[in-house]
mmCIF file of C-alpha atoms in Angstrom:
data_model
loop_
_atom_site.group_PDB
_atom_site.id
_atom_site.type_symbol
_atom_site.label_atom_id
_atom_site.label_comp_id
_atom_site.label_asym_id
_atom_site.label_seq_id
_atom_site.Cartn_x
_atom_site.Cartn_y
_atom_site.Cartn_z
ATOM 1 C CA MET A 1030 19.789 81.784 50.189
ATOM 2 C CA SER A 1031 16.863 79.627 51.118
ATOM 3 C CA ASP A 1032 16.761 76.094 49.799
ATOM 4 C CA ASP A 1033 13.042 75.823 50.511
ATOM 5 C CA VAL A 1034 11.152 73.950 47.816
ATOM 6 C CA VAL A 1035 7.770 75.322 46.814
ATOM 7 C CA HIS A 1036 5.296 72.493 46.435
ATOM 8 C CA THR A 1037 2.464 73.169 44.051
ATOM 9 C CA LYS A 1038 -0.701 71.150 43.844
ATOM 10 C CA PRO A 1039 -0.730 69.055 40.661
ATOM 11 C CA LYS A 1040 -3.166 70.249 38.061
ATOM 12 C CA ARG A 1041 -6.353 68.257 37.745
ATOM 13 C CA ARG A 1042 -6.592 66.555 34.390
ATOM 14 C CA VAL A 1043 -9.358 68.013 32.251
ATOM 15 C CA ASN A 1044 -11.654 65.665 30.391
ATOM 16 C CA VAL A 1045 -14.850 65.552 28.330
ATOM 17 C CA TYR A 1046 -17.080 65.918 31.397
ATOM 18 C CA ASP A 1047 -15.349 69.161 32.437
ATOM 19 C CA HIS A 1048 -15.716 70.694 28.987
ATOM 20 C CA LEU A 1049 -19.339 69.606 28.814
ATOM 21 C CA LEU A 1050 -20.236 71.263 32.121
ATOM 22 C CA GLU A 1051 -18.270 74.413 31.374
ATOM 23 C CA ASN A 1052 -19.884 74.869 27.968
ATOM 24 C CA VAL A 1053 -23.488 74.174 28.924
ATOM 25 C CA LEU A 1054 -23.352 76.393 32.020
ATOM 26 C CA ALA A 1055 -21.952 79.255 29.943
ATOM 27 C CA GLN A 1056 -24.747 79.081 27.387
ATOM 28 C CA GLU A 1057 -27.843 81.225 27.336
ATOM 29 C CA GLU A 1058 -30.934 79.369 28.522
ATOM 30 C CA SER A 1059 -32.453 79.368 25.038
ATOM 31 C CA GLU A 1060 -29.352 77.679 23.610
ATOM 32 C CA ARG A 1061 -28.992 74.925 26.205
ATOM 33 C CA ASN A 1062 -29.745 71.319 25.497
ATOM 34 C CA PRO A 1063 -32.163 70.469 28.350
ATOM 35 C CA TYR A 1064 -30.760 66.973 28.876
ATOM 36 C CA ILE A 1065 -27.133 68.069 29.056
ATOM 37 C CA TYR A 1066 -28.075 70.929 31.381
ATOM 38 C CA TYR A 1067 -30.066 68.531 33.579
ATOM 39 C CA PHE A 1068 -27.105 66.149 33.702
ATOM 40 C CA ALA A 1069 -24.780 69.029 34.589
ATOM 41 C CA THR A 1070 -26.890 70.509 37.374
ATOM 42 C CA ASN A 1071 -28.881 67.696 38.997
ATOM 43 C CA PHE A 1072 -26.246 65.152 39.972
ATOM 44 C CA PRO A 1073 -23.864 66.624 42.554
ATOM 45 C CA GLN A 1074 -22.669 63.097 43.342
ATOM 46 C CA LEU A 1075 -21.079 62.911 39.899
ATOM 47 C CA LYS A 1076 -19.211 66.158 40.468
ATOM 48 C CA GLU A 1077 -17.949 64.750 43.771
ATOM 49 C CA TYR A 1078 -16.685 61.618 42.001
ATOM 50 C CA ARG A 1079 -15.035 63.806 39.374
ATOM 51 C CA ASP A 1080 -13.430 66.170 41.871
ATOM 52 C CA ALA A 1081 -12.062 63.222 43.832
ATOM 53 C CA GLU A 1082 -10.563 61.879 40.588
ATOM 54 C CA LEU A 1083 -11.621 58.357 41.454
ATOM 55 C CA PRO A 1084 -9.772 55.962 39.132
ATOM 56 C CA ASN A 1085 -12.855 53.842 38.441
ATOM 57 C CA TRP A 1086 -14.680 56.895 37.015
ATOM 58 C CA ARG A 1087 -11.976 58.121 34.610
ATOM 59 C CA SER A 1088 -13.283 56.181 31.638
ATOM 60 C CA PHE A 1089 -16.852 57.310 32.261
ATOM 61 C CA PHE A 1090 -15.928 60.998 32.471
ATOM 62 C CA ASN A 1091 -13.785 60.865 29.356
ATOM 63 C CA LYS A 1092 -16.190 59.193 26.921
ATOM 64 C CA SER A 1093 -15.649 60.881 23.570
ATOM 65 C CA THR A 1094 -19.335 60.583 22.619
ATOM 66 C CA MET A 1095 -20.590 61.730 26.022
ATOM 67 C CA LYS A 1096 -22.550 64.710 24.697
ATOM 68 C CA LYS A 1097 -24.598 62.634 22.257
ATOM 69 C CA GLU A 1098 -25.095 59.766 24.704
ATOM 70 C CA ILE A 1099 -26.312 62.077 27.447
ATOM 71 C CA THR A 1100 -29.010 63.443 25.170
ATOM 72 C CA GLU A 1101 -30.141 59.909 24.327
ATOM 73 C CA SER A 1102 -30.047 58.742 27.945
ATOM 74 C CA GLY A 1103 -31.571 61.980 29.195
ATOM 75 C CA ALA A 1104 -34.537 61.482 26.889
ATOM 76 C CA MET A 1105 -34.988 57.974 28.318
ATOM 77 C CA VAL A 1106 -34.762 59.176 31.909
ATOM 78 C CA PHE A 1107 -37.198 62.035 31.314
ATOM 79 C CA ARG A 1108 -39.737 59.578 29.909
ATOM 80 C CA VAL A 1109 -39.391 57.497 33.087
ATOM 81 C CA ILE A 1110 -39.743 60.564 35.308
ATOM 82 C CA GLU A 1111 -42.892 61.577 33.428
ATOM 83 C CA GLN A 1112 -44.399 58.131 33.945
ATOM 84 C CA LEU A 1113 -43.511 57.918 37.620
ATOM 85 C CA GLN A 1114 -44.971 61.366 38.198
ATOM 86 C CA GLY A 1115 -48.055 60.490 36.146
ATOM 87 C CA GLU A 1116 -49.864 57.243 35.450
ATOM 88 C CA LEU A 1117 -47.320 55.125 37.349
ATOM 89 C CA GLN A 1118 -47.088 57.393 40.364
ATOM 90 C CA HIS A 1119 -48.377 54.609 42.613
ATOM 91 C CA LEU A 1120 -45.144 52.669 41.961
ATOM 92 C CA THR A 1121 -43.167 55.314 43.860
ATOM 93 C CA ASP A 1122 -44.806 54.177 47.114
ATOM 94 C CA ALA A 1123 -41.711 52.458 48.524
ATOM 95 C CA SER A 1124 -43.730 50.678 51.198
ATOM 96 C CA LYS A 1125 -45.638 48.766 48.508
ATOM 97 C CA TYR A 1126 -43.411 48.551 45.430
ATOM 98 C CA LYS A 1127 -39.815 47.849 44.449
ATOM 99 C CA ILE A 1128 -38.809 48.868 40.926
ATOM 100 C CA VAL A 1129 -36.341 46.879 38.851
ATOM 101 C CA PHE A 1130 -35.029 48.782 35.820
ATOM 102 C CA PHE A 1131 -33.651 46.874 32.832
ATOM 103 C CA ASP A 1132 -31.280 49.023 30.775
ATOM 104 C CA CYS A 1133 -31.041 47.000 27.556
ATOM 105 C CA CYS A 1134 -28.002 47.496 25.301
ATOM 106 C CA SER A 1135 -26.806 49.775 28.085
ATOM 107 C CA GLY A 1136 -23.325 50.634 26.866
ATOM 108 C CA LYS A 1137 -21.375 52.347 29.639
ATOM 109 C CA GLY A 1138 -24.632 53.051 31.426
ATOM 110 C CA PHE A 1139 -25.372 56.781 31.297
ATOM 111 C CA THR A 1140 -29.067 55.926 31.665
ATOM 112 C CA SER A 1141 -28.402 53.535 34.540
ATOM 113 C CA VAL A 1142 -26.186 56.014 36.402
ATOM 114 C CA MET A 1143 -28.849 58.709 36.286
ATOM 115 C CA LEU A 1144 -31.586 56.282 37.350
ATOM 116 C CA SER A 1145 -29.400 54.990 40.182
ATOM 117 C CA LEU A 1146 -28.983 58.494 41.610
ATOM 118 C CA LEU A 1147 -32.625 59.464 41.063
ATOM 119 C CA TYR A 1148 -34.094 56.230 42.455
ATOM 120 C CA PRO A 1149 -31.591 54.836 44.966
ATOM 121 C CA ASP A 1150 -34.135 52.335 46.304
ATOM 122 C CA SER A 1151 -34.490 50.700 42.890
ATOM 123 C CA LYS A 1152 -32.545 47.808 41.400
ATOM 124 C CA ILE A 1153 -30.932 48.344 38.003
ATOM 125 C CA TRP A 1154 -29.686 45.714 35.573
ATOM 126 C CA MET A 1155 -27.424 46.845 32.760
ATOM 127 C CA LEU A 1156 -27.601 44.320 29.918
ATOM 128 C CA ASP A 1157 -25.063 44.482 27.093
ATOM 129 C CA LYS A 1158 -23.121 42.090 24.870
ATOM 130 C CA ASP A 1159 -19.854 44.064 25.077
ATOM 131 C CA LEU A 1160 -17.425 42.527 27.551
ATOM 132 C CA LYS A 1161 -14.536 44.847 26.670
ATOM 133 C CA MET A 1162 -15.942 48.194 27.783
ATOM 134 C CA ASN A 1163 -14.810 49.651 31.096
ATOM 135 C CA ILE A 1164 -17.715 49.807 33.551
ATOM 136 C CA ASP A 1165 -15.698 50.063 36.775
ATOM 137 C CA HIS A 1166 -17.681 53.183 37.728
ATOM 138 C CA ILE A 1167 -20.747 51.136 38.673
ATOM 139 C CA LYS A 1168 -18.798 49.793 41.649
ATOM 140 C CA SER A 1169 -19.642 53.121 43.326
ATOM 141 C CA LEU A 1170 -23.375 52.566 42.791
ATOM 142 C CA PRO A 1171 -24.527 49.500 44.731
ATOM 143 C CA ASN A 1172 -27.975 49.311 43.147
ATOM 144 C CA ILE A 1173 -26.542 48.765 39.639
ATOM 145 C CA ASN A 1174 -25.556 45.334 38.344
ATOM 146 C CA PHE A 1175 -24.156 44.393 34.945
ATOM 147 C CA GLU A 1176 -24.832 41.177 33.083
ATOM 148 C CA HIS A 1177 -23.245 40.192 29.819
ATOM 149 C CA PHE A 1178 -26.230 39.333 27.655
ATOM 150 C CA TYR A 1179 -26.928 39.252 23.954
ATOM 151 C CA ILE A 1180 -30.537 39.901 22.959
ATOM 152 C CA TYR A 1181 -31.107 37.558 20.045
ATOM 153 C CA PRO A 1182 -33.772 38.257 17.383
ATOM 154 C CA LEU A 1183 -37.141 36.558 17.714
ATOM 155 C CA ARG A 1184 -36.267 33.847 15.213
ATOM 156 C CA LYS A 1185 -33.219 32.846 17.295
ATOM 157 C CA GLY A 1186 -35.076 32.506 20.554
ATOM 158 C CA GLY A 1187 -34.452 36.073 21.688
ATOM 159 C CA PHE A 1188 -37.902 36.384 23.200
ATOM 160 C CA GLU A 1189 -37.664 33.215 25.305
ATOM 161 C CA LYS A 1190 -34.105 33.887 26.496
ATOM 162 C CA THR A 1191 -34.734 37.514 27.353
ATOM 163 C CA LEU A 1192 -38.079 36.792 28.997
ATOM 164 C CA LYS A 1193 -36.494 34.150 31.220
ATOM 165 C CA LEU A 1194 -33.645 36.451 32.230
ATOM 166 C CA MET A 1195 -35.951 39.334 33.170
ATOM 167 C CA ASP A 1196 -38.528 37.094 34.839
ATOM 168 C CA ASP A 1197 -35.792 35.437 36.903
ATOM 169 C CA LYS A 1198 -34.358 38.794 38.003
ATOM 170 C CA ILE A 1199 -37.780 40.028 39.111
ATOM 171 C CA LYS A 1200 -38.589 36.774 40.935
ATOM 172 C CA LYS A 1201 -35.245 36.755 42.760
ATOM 173 C CA GLU A 1202 -35.794 40.337 43.847
ATOM 174 C CA GLN A 1203 -39.308 39.423 44.954
ATOM 175 C CA ALA A 1204 -37.883 36.649 47.135
ATOM 176 C CA LEU A 1205 -35.626 39.232 48.785
ATOM 177 C CA GLU A 1206 -38.479 41.747 49.129
ATOM 178 C CA PRO A 1207 -41.554 39.685 50.104
ATOM 179 C CA SER A 1208 -43.268 42.647 51.747
ATOM 180 C CA ARG A 1209 -43.343 44.667 48.511
ATOM 181 C CA GLU A 1210 -44.509 43.959 44.976
ATOM 182 C CA VAL A 1211 -41.554 43.933 42.605
ATOM 183 C CA VAL A 1212 -42.251 45.460 39.192
ATOM 184 C CA GLY A 1213 -40.105 45.973 36.126
ATOM 185 C CA ILE A 1214 -39.475 48.941 33.839
ATOM 186 C CA CYS A 1215 -37.687 48.196 30.582
ATOM 187 C CA LEU A 1216 -35.554 50.816 28.814
ATOM 188 C CA ALA A 1217 -34.229 49.993 25.370
ATOM 189 C CA SER A 1218 -32.252 52.603 23.464
ATOM 190 C CA HIS A 1219 -31.225 52.257 19.814
ATOM 191 C CA LEU A 1220 -31.869 48.539 19.545
ATOM 192 C CA CYS A 1221 -30.692 47.456 16.119
ATOM 193 C CA VAL A 1222 -32.763 45.626 13.543
ATOM 194 C CA HIS A 1223 -35.569 43.576 15.085
ATOM 195 C CA LEU A 1224 -34.387 43.407 18.686
ATOM 196 C CA SER A 1225 -37.041 46.044 19.369
ATOM 197 C CA GLU A 1226 -39.688 43.417 18.626
ATOM 198 C CA VAL A 1227 -38.216 41.244 21.361
ATOM 199 C CA MET A 1228 -38.825 44.078 23.823
ATOM 200 C CA VAL A 1229 -42.426 44.463 22.618
ATOM 201 C CA HIS A 1230 -43.017 40.740 23.143
ATOM 202 C CA ILE A 1231 -41.431 40.846 26.614
ATOM 203 C CA TYR A 1232 -43.674 43.728 27.622
ATOM 204 C CA LYS A 1233 -46.754 41.974 26.290
ATOM 205 C CA ASN A 1234 -46.050 38.660 28.006
ATOM 206 C CA LEU A 1235 -44.511 39.588 31.362
ATOM 207 C CA ASP A 1236 -47.184 41.032 33.647
ATOM 208 C CA ALA A 1237 -44.591 42.291 36.118
ATOM 209 C CA MET A 1238 -43.103 44.504 33.393
ATOM 210 C CA ARG A 1239 -45.196 47.614 33.968
ATOM 211 C CA SER A 1240 -43.520 49.986 31.538
ATOM 212 C CA VAL A 1241 -41.365 50.108 28.434
ATOM 213 C CA VAL A 1242 -39.527 53.045 26.906
ATOM 214 C CA LEU A 1243 -38.258 52.060 23.491
ATOM 215 C CA SER A 1244 -36.069 54.058 21.119
ATOM 216 C CA PRO A 1245 -35.632 51.850 18.036
ATOM 217 C CA CYS A 1246 -32.800 51.982 15.564
ATOM 218 C CA CYS A 1247 -32.686 50.528 12.069
ATOM 219 C CA SER A 1248 -34.753 47.827 10.419
ATOM 220 C CA TYR A 1249 -34.692 45.858 7.194
ATOM 221 C CA VAL A 1250 -36.795 43.318 5.343
ATOM 222 C CA ASN A 1251 -36.092 39.634 4.870
ATOM 223 C CA GLU A 1252 -38.018 36.377 4.800
ATOM 224 C CA HIS A 1253 -38.236 36.326 8.598
ATOM 225 C CA ASN A 1254 -40.125 39.587 8.979
ATOM 226 C CA LYS A 1255 -42.574 39.771 6.098
ATOM 227 C CA HIS A 1256 -45.185 41.156 8.513
ATOM 228 C CA TRP A 1257 -43.128 44.358 8.709
ATOM 229 C CA PHE A 1258 -42.700 44.382 4.935
ATOM 230 C CA ASP A 1259 -46.473 44.163 4.454
ATOM 231 C CA TYR A 1260 -47.074 46.949 6.942
ATOM 232 C CA ALA A 1261 -44.616 49.287 5.211
ATOM 233 C CA GLU A 1262 -45.804 48.339 1.726
ATOM 234 C CA ASN A 1263 -49.332 49.348 2.718
ATOM 235 C CA LEU A 1264 -47.891 52.766 3.570
ATOM 236 C CA GLY A 1265 -46.343 52.985 0.106
ATOM 237 C CA LEU A 1266 -42.718 52.865 1.318
ATOM 238 C CA ASP A 1267 -39.703 51.464 -0.515
ATOM 239 C CA LEU A 1268 -37.882 49.506 2.169
ATOM 240 C CA HIS A 1269 -34.821 48.888 0.047
ATOM 241 C CA ASP A 1270 -33.631 52.353 1.076
ATOM 242 C CA GLU A 1271 -33.285 51.397 4.714
ATOM 243 C CA GLU A 1272 -31.465 54.580 5.753
ATOM 244 C CA THR A 1273 -34.322 56.958 5.028
ATOM 245 C CA ILE A 1274 -36.007 58.678 7.917
ATOM 246 C CA ALA A 1275 -39.371 57.784 6.348
ATOM 247 C CA VAL A 1276 -38.622 54.074 6.771
ATOM 248 C CA TYR A 1277 -37.415 54.667 10.333
ATOM 249 C CA ALA A 1278 -40.611 56.565 11.112
ATOM 250 C CA ALA A 1279 -42.703 53.725 9.680
ATOM 251 C CA TRP A 1280 -40.740 51.173 11.728
ATOM 252 C CA THR A 1281 -41.381 53.069 14.946
ATOM 253 C CA MET A 1282 -45.060 53.442 14.047
ATOM 254 C CA TYR A 1283 -45.267 49.689 13.466
ATOM 255 C CA LEU A 1284 -43.798 49.014 16.918
ATOM 256 C CA TYR A 1285 -46.105 51.596 18.469
ATOM 257 C CA SER A 1286 -49.110 49.926 16.833
ATOM 258 C CA SER A 1287 -47.957 46.558 18.167
ATOM 259 C CA LEU A 1288 -47.862 47.892 21.723
ATOM 260 C CA LYS A 1289 -51.337 49.393 21.443
ATOM 261 C CA GLU A 1290 -52.737 45.916 20.783
ATOM 262 C CA LEU A 1291 -51.993 44.850 24.342
ATOM 263 C CA ASN A 1292 -55.256 45.960 25.956
ATOM 264 C CA ARG A 1293 -57.051 42.982 27.455
ATOM 265 C CA GLU A 1294 -59.319 42.201 30.373
ATOM 266 C CA GLY A 1295 -57.762 43.383 33.609
ATOM 267 C CA VAL A 1296 -55.027 45.364 31.867
ATOM 268 C CA GLN A 1297 -55.192 48.967 30.708
ATOM 269 C CA VAL A 1298 -52.370 50.190 28.512
ATOM 270 C CA LYS A 1299 -51.434 53.780 27.821
ATOM 271 C CA CYS A 1300 -49.169 54.329 24.796
ATOM 272 C CA SER A 1301 -47.589 57.410 23.288
ATOM 273 C CA MET A 1302 -44.804 58.264 20.874
ATOM 274 C CA LYS A 1303 -42.548 61.312 21.007
ATOM 275 C CA ILE A 1304 -40.136 62.673 18.424
ATOM 276 C CA ASP A 1305 -37.524 64.377 20.578
ATOM 277 C CA PRO A 1306 -35.666 67.263 18.880
ATOM 278 C CA HIS A 1307 -33.218 67.573 21.782
ATOM 279 C CA VAL A 1308 -31.631 64.182 21.051
ATOM 280 C CA MET A 1309 -28.459 64.449 18.981
ATOM 281 C CA SER A 1310 -29.435 61.750 16.526
ATOM 282 C CA PRO A 1311 -31.879 61.617 13.595
ATOM 283 C CA LYS A 1312 -33.272 58.424 15.153
ATOM 284 C CA CYS A 1313 -34.996 60.119 18.037
ATOM 285 C CA HIS A 1314 -38.432 58.511 18.224
ATOM 286 C CA TYR A 1315 -39.410 57.364 21.726
ATOM 287 C CA ILE A 1316 -42.252 54.895 22.229
ATOM 288 C CA ILE A 1317 -43.609 54.934 25.773
ATOM 289 C CA SER A 1318 -46.102 52.492 27.239
ATOM 290 C CA SER A 1319 -47.480 52.044 30.755
ATOM 291 C CA LYS A 1320 -49.346 48.960 31.860
ATOM 292 C CA LEU A 1321 -51.958 49.417 34.560
ATOM 293 C CA ILE A 1322 -53.149 46.224 36.236
ATOM 294 C CA LYS A 1323 -56.731 46.629 37.428
#
């Protein structure tokens, strides 16, 4: 009798990413979420990382809320793609420009990962206040950096602190890339309360910030933001019910109106707002603005 031992290859552990890909690829085209399908089919590098079962990617591939977060990040990335194929197409001339993306309140960085693979010549800064989350996966992507940073509201100096951080990052990159003009693109997804206003102020006051894609979250009224209260009151809204979609829609319209005020001599601003039905959240308004320096 043979004592030979049959060695079998250990089974690969299945995670959220595997189920996501399997499900979306099995769906009829009319049923597919375009952002999840794009994520599943346009990033072969991610499949290579998954197949290799790299330890630093395990947390990323097993995020329980991956499906929802991909739709939110996908919407952000699509807005960037649209800009860089449209009014900001000149920024893709790598001989003249270097793009620095700021992924504000980045979380684990689904937006940053996609941007890193789409625009490998860019620099990406993930900014988030959470020091406990596992972001070991970005070690595989040399153009992504993470900085622990809390974006304070305007009344607590959030504008000044955030402006300095972003201005410093752009200037340091410019020192490393003197032959190219370094420009910023700011992405801010689901910023709570009035942190969205900080992003509007940054965009207005930092000439090197050529674009902002903003997806606001909630808002409320207090003595520090009566300007927002007045705006909503003129629309006939009761802001005490802060969870209503009507209040959220008014908040996004207020931010959109603030961005449209930027036009000044030498600067042309193009603004738009999109309600994206493919995002798995009721708060799916995306404000997009491009700044063209004449």
